[in-house]
GROMACS .gro file of C-alpha atoms in nm:
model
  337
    1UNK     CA    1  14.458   8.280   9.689
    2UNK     CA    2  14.712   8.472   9.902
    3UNK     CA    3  14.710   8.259  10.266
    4UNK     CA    4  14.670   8.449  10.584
    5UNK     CA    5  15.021   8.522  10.735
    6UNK     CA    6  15.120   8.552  11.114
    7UNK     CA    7  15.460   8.756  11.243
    8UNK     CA    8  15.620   8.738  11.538
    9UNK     CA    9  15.863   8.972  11.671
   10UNK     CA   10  16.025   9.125  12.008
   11UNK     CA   11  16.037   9.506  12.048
   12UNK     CA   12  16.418   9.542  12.096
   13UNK     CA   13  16.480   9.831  12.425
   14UNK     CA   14  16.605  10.123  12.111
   15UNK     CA   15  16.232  10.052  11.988
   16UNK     CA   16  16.177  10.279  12.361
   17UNK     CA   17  15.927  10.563  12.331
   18UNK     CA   18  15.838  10.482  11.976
   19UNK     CA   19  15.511  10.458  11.833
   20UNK     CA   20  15.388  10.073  11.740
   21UNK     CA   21  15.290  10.127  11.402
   22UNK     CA   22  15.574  10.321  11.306
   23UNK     CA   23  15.791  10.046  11.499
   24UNK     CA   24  15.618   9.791  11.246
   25UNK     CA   25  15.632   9.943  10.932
   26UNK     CA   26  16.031  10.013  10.991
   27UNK     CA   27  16.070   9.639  11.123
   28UNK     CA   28  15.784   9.533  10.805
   29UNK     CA   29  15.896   9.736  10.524
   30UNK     CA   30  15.688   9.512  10.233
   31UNK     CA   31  15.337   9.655  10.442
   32UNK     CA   32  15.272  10.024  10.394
   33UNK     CA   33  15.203  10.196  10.762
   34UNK     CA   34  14.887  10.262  10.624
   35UNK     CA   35  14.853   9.880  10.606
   36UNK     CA   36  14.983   9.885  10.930
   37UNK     CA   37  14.745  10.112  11.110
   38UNK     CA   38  14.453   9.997  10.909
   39UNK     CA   39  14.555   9.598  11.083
   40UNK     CA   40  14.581   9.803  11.417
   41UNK     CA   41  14.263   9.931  11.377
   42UNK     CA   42  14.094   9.601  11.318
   43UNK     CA   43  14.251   9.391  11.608
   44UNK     CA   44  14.517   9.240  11.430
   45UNK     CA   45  14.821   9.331  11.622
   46UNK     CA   46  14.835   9.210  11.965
   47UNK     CA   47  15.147   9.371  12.189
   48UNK     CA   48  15.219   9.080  12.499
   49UNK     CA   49  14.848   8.924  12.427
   50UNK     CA   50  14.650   9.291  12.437
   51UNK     CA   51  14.498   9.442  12.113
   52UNK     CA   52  14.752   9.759  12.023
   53UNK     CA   53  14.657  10.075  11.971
   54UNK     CA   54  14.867  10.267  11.665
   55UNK     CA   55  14.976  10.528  11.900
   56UNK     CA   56  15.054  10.317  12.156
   57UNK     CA   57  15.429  10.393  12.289
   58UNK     CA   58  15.665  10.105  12.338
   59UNK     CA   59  15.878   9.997  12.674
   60UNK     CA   60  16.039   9.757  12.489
   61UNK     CA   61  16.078   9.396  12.510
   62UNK     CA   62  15.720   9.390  12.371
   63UNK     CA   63  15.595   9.057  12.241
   64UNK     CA   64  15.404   9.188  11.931
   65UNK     CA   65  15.206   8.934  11.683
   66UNK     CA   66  15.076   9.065  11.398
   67UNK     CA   67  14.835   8.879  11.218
   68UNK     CA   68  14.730   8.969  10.807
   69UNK     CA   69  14.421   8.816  10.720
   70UNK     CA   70  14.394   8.624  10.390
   71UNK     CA   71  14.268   8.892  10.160
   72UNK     CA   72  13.943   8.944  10.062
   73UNK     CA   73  13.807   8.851   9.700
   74UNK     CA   74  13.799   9.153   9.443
   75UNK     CA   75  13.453   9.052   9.358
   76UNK     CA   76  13.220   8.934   9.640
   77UNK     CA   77  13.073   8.578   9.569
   78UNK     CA   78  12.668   8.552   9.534
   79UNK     CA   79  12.513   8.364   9.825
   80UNK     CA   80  12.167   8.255   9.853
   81UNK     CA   81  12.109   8.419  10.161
   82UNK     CA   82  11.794   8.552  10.385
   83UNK     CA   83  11.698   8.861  10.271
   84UNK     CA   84  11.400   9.065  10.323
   85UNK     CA   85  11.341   9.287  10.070
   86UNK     CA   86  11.094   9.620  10.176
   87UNK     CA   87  11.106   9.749   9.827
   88UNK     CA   88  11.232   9.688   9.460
   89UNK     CA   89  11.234   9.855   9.110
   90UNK     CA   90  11.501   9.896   8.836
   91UNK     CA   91  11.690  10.112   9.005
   92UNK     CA   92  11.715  10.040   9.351
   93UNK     CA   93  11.647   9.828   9.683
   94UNK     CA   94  11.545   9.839   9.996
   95UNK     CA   95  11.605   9.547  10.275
   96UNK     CA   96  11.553   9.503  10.594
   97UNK     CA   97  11.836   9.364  10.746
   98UNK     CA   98  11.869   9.108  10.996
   99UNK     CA   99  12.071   9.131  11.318
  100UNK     CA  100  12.405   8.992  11.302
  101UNK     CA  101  12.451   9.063  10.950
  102UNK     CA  102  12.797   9.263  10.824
  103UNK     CA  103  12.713   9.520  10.541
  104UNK     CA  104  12.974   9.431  10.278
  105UNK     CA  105  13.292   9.208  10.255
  106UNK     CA  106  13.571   9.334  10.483
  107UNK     CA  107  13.831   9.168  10.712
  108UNK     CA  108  13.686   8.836  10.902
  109UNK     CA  109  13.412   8.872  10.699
  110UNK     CA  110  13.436   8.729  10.311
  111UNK     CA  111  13.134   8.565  10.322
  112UNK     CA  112  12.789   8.643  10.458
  113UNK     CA  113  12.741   8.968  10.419
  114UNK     CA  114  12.467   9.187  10.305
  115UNK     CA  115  12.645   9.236   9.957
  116UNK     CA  116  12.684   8.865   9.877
  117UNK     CA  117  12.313   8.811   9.936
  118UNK     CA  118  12.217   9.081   9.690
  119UNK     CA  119  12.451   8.984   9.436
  120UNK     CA  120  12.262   8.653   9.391
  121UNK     CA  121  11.928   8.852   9.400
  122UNK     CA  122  12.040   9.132   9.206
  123UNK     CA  123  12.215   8.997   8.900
  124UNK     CA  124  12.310   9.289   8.704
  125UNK     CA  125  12.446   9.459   9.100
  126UNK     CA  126  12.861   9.395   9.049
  127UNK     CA  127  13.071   9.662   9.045
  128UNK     CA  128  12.822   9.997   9.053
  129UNK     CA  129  13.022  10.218   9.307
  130UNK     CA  130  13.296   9.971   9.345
  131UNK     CA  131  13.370   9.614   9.323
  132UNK     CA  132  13.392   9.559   9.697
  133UNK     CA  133  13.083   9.761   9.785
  134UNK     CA  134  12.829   9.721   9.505
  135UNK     CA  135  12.551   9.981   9.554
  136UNK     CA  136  12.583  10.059   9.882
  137UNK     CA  137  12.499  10.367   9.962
  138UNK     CA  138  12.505  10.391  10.372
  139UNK     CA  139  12.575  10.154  10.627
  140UNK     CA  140  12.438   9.945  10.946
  141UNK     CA  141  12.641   9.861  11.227
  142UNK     CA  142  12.658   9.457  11.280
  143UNK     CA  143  12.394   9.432  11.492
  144UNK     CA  144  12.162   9.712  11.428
  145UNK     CA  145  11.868   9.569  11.256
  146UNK     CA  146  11.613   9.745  10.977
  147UNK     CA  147  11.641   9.980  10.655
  148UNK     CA  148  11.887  10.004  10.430
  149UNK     CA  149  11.864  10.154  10.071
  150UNK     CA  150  12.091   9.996   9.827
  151UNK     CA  151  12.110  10.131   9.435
  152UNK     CA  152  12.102   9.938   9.131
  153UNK     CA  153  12.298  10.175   8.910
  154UNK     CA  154  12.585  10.473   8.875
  155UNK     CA  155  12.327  10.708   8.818
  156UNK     CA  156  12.045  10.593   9.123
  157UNK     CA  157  12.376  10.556   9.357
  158UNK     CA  158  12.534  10.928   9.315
  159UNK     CA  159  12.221  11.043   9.343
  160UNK     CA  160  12.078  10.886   9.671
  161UNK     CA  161  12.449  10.962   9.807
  162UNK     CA  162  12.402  11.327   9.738
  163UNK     CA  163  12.025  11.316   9.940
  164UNK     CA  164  12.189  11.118  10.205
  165UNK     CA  165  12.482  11.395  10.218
  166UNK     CA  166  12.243  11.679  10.224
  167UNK     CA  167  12.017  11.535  10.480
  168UNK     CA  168  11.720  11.516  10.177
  169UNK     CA  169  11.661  11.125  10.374
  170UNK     CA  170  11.401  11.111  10.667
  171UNK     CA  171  11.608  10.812  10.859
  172UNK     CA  172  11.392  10.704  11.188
  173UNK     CA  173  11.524  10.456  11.469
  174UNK     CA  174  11.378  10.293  11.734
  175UNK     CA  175  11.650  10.214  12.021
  176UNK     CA  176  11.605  10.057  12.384
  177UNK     CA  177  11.801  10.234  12.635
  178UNK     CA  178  11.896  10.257  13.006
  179UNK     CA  179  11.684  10.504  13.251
  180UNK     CA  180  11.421  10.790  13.115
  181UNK     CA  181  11.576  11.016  12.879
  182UNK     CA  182  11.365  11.349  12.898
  183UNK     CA  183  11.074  11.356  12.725
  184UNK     CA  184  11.225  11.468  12.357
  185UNK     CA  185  11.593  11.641  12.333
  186UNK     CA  186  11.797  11.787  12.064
  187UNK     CA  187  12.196  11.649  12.068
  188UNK     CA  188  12.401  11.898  11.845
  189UNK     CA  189  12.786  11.831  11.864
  190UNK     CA  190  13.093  11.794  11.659
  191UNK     CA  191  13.159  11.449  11.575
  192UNK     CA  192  13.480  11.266  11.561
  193UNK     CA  193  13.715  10.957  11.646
  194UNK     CA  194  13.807  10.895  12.002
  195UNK     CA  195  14.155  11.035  12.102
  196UNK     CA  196  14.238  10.763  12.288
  197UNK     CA  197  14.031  10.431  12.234
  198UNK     CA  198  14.034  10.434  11.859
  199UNK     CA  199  13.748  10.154  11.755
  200UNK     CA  200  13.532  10.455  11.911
  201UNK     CA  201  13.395  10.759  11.860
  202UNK     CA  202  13.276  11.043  12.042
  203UNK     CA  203  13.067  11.372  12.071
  204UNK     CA  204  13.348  11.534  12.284
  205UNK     CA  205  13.616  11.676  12.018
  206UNK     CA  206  13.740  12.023  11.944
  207UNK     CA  207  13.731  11.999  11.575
  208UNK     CA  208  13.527  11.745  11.390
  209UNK     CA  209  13.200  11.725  11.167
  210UNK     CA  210  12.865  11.817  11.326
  211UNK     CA  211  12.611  11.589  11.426
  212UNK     CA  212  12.278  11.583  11.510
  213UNK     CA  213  12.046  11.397  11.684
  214UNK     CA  214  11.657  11.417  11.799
  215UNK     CA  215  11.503  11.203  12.010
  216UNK     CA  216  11.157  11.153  12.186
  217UNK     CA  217  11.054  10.923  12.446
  218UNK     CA  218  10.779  10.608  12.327
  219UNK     CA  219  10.720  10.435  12.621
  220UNK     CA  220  10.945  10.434  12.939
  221UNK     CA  221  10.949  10.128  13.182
  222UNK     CA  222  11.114  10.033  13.506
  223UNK     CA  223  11.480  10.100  13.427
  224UNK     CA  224  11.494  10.099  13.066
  225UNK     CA  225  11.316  10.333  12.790
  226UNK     CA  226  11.169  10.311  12.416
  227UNK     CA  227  11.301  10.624  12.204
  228UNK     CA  228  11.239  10.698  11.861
  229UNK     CA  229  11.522  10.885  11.700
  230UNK     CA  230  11.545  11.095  11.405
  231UNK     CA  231  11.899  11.110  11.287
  232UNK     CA  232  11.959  11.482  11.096
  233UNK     CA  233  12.317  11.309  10.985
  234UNK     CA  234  12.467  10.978  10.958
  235UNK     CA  235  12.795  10.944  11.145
  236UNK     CA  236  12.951  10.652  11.246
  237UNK     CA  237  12.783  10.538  11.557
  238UNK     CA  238  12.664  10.866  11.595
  239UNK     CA  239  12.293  10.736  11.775
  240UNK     CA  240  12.471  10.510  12.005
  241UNK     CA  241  12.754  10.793  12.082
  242UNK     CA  242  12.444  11.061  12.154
  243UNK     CA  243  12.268  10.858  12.378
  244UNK     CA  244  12.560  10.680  12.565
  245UNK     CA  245  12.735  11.057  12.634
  246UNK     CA  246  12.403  11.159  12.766
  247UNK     CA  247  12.314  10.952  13.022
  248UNK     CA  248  12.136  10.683  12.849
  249UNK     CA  249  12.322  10.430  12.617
  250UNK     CA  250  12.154  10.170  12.416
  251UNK     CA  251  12.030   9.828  12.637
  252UNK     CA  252  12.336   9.559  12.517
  253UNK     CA  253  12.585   9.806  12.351
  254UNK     CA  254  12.914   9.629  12.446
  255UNK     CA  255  13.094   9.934  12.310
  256UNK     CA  256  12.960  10.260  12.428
  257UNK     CA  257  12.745  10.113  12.730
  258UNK     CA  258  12.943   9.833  12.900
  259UNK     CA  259  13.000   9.976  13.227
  260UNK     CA  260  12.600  10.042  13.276
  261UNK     CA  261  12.446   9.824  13.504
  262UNK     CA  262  12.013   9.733  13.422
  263UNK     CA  263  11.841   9.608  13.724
  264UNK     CA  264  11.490   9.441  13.685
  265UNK     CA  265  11.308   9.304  13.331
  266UNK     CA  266  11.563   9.557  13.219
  267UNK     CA  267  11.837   9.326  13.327
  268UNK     CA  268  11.662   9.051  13.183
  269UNK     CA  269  11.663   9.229  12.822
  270UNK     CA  270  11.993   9.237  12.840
  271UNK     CA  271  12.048   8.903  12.900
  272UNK     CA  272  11.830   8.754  12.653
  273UNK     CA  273  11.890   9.013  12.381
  274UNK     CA  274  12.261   8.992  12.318
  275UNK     CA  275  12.265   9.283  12.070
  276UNK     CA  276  12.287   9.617  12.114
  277UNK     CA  277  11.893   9.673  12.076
  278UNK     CA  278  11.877   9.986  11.772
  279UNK     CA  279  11.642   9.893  11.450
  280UNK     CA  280  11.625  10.136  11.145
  281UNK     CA  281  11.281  10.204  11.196
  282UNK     CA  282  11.168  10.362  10.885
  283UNK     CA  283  11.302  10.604  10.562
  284UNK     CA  284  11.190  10.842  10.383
  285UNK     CA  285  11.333  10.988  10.027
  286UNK     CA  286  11.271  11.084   9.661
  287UNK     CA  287  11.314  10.840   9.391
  288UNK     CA  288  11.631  10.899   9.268
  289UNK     CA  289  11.451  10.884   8.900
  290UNK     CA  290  11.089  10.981   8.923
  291UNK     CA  291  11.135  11.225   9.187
  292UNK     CA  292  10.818  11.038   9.405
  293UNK     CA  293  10.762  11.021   9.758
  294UNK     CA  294  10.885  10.686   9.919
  295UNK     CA  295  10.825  10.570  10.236
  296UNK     CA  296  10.983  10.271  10.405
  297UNK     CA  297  10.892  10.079  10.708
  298UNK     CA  298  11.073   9.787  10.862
  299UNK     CA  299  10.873   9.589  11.138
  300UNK     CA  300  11.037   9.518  11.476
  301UNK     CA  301  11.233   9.228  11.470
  302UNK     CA  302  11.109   8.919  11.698
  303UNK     CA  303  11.378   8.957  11.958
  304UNK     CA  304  11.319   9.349  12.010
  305UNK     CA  305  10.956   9.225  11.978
  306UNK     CA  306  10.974   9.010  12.277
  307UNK     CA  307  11.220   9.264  12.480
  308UNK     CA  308  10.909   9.502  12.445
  309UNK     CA  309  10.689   9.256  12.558
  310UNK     CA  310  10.921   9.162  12.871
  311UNK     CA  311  10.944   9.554  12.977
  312UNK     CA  312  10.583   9.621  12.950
  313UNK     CA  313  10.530   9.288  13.244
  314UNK     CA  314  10.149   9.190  13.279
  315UNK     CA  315  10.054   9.589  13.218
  316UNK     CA  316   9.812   9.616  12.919
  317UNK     CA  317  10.028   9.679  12.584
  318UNK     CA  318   9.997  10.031  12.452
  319UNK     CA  319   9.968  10.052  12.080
  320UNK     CA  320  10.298   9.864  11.914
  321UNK     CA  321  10.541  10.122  11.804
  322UNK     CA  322  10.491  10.028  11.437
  323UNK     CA  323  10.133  10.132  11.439
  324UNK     CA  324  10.229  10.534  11.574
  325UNK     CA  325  10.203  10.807  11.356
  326UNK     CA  326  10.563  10.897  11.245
  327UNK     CA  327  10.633  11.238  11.443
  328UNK     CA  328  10.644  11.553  11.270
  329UNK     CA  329  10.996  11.657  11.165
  330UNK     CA  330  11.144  12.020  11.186
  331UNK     CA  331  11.357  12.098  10.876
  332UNK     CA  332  11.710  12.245  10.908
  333UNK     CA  333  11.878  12.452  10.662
  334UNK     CA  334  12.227  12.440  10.782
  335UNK     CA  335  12.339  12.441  11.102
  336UNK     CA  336  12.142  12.522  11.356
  337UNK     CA  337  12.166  12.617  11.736
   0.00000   0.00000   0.00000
């Protein structure tokens, strides 16, 4: 196996005014500046001790260290790992996944992952979609807890893509967030990455793809709130995005909701909890072979569990979120206004 590989080099003062990953892939030319940007991108390339940013301009006399990971296997390994599975027939699965846990192999992250656990569970699961990403068909951030639909063949995994792609997936979310949101709100915006801080994304572009997200408000308690959110598309970060640009990002998201301050039990959540506090509630879909009705639930997990149980203080507990009626959903056919 390939061993990771450091390089160290200083940004000479003609290197002025030039772009850092087009600096490295002249002063690297074995690495493709797709390589480059894509080692950028995942906080590999550090310019005098500070993550770089691909379009970052240089003064020169730069100290950049650029660091390639050892690469990851072309076939994940099975691990026994936890899994909870919600559901299971021939030709796909449902889990509910735990906090913490990365989808599928990737850089820093050989080992572990969602994929490795199914490919001891799921023995005939290597290589349907790709050897790297067996069956997956959409993702979970890190941290976000709940379900997840993976398929067990070619044919079940083109054709849950295609429902996912034309929205033919009820995907529900319960999130904690900061304040009271109104009462239930539409968010309908184009959808892209962040000019600027690229690890991001952000409702506030000119051109991109269109996203949309509903929300309505559970419970709300002193500082924080309990939303349940229907997501019409599946963008990158696109729940966390919504609520953070309006007013009300997610209780511990480092990422889109650092510079909000919680006072109270709220505070308390988010020093206990430690994750950004978002659970794939529940999903809804047609088998992609017998065409039947599924419905998928995935409890709250014990930490979100006891953050409820902290907000609501000594006040009698309303009925648990899992028990409620799922809302009714309005059905788009395109874009609406």
């Amino acid at each position: 196996m390939v061993a990771p590989d450091t390089r160290e080099l200083r940004a000479p003062p003609d290197a002025r005014g030039e772009r850092v990953d087009q600096y490295l892939a002249r002063a690297f030319p074995d690495l493709t500046r797709s390589r480059i940007h894509g080692l950028i991108e995942d906080g590999h390339v550090l310019a005098d001790g500070q993550p770089a940013k691909p379009a970052r301009r240089l003064r020169g006399g730069e100290l950049l260290i650029l660091h390639i990971p050892a690469p990851v296997p072309a076939v994940p390994l099975a691990e026994e790992l936890p899994l909870a599975v919600l559901h299971e027939d021939r030709d796909l699965v449902v889990v509910d996944k735990a906090a913490g846990m990365v989808v599928h192999p990737g850089a820093g992250h050989a080992s572990g992952t969602l994929v490795n656990a199914l490919l001891h569970r799921v023995k005939d699961l290597a290589g349907v979609g790709g050897e790297l990403r067996p069956g997956i068909v959409h993702r979970l951030d890190k941290d976000t807890t709940g379900c997840l639909v993976v398929a067990k063949n070619e044919q079940a995994l083109v054709a849950l893509q295609k429902a996912f792609k034309t929205r033919a997936v009820e995907k529900t979310y319960l999130a904690l967030v900061h304040g009271t949101p109104p009462a239930e709100g539409r968010i309908e915006t184009l959808y892209g990455r962040h000019p600027i801080h690229r690890q991001r994304f952000t409702g506030k572009v000119k051109e991109g793809k269109p996203a949309i997200t509903m929300f309505r408000v559970l419970e709300s308690f002193d500082g924080a709130s309990l939303v349940e959110v229907d997501l019409l598309t599946g963008r990158t970060h696109q729940i966390r995005v919504h609520l953070s640009e309006a007013g009300h990002p997610l209780l511990c998201d480092a990422l889109y909701g650092a510079g909000r301050k919680a006072k109270g039990a709220a505070a308390e959540v988010q020093e206990k909890l430690g994750r950004q506090a978002l659970h794939a509630w529940r999903l809804a879909f047609e088998h992609p072979r017998t065409g039947k009705a599924l419905k998928l639930e995935a409890p709250l997990p014990p930490d979100l569990e006891a953050a409820l149980t902290l907000l609501r203080g000594s006040a009698p507990a309303p009925e648990a979120p899992a028990a409620r009626k799922a809302p009714a959903r309005k059905r788009t056919t395109g874009r609406t206004r």
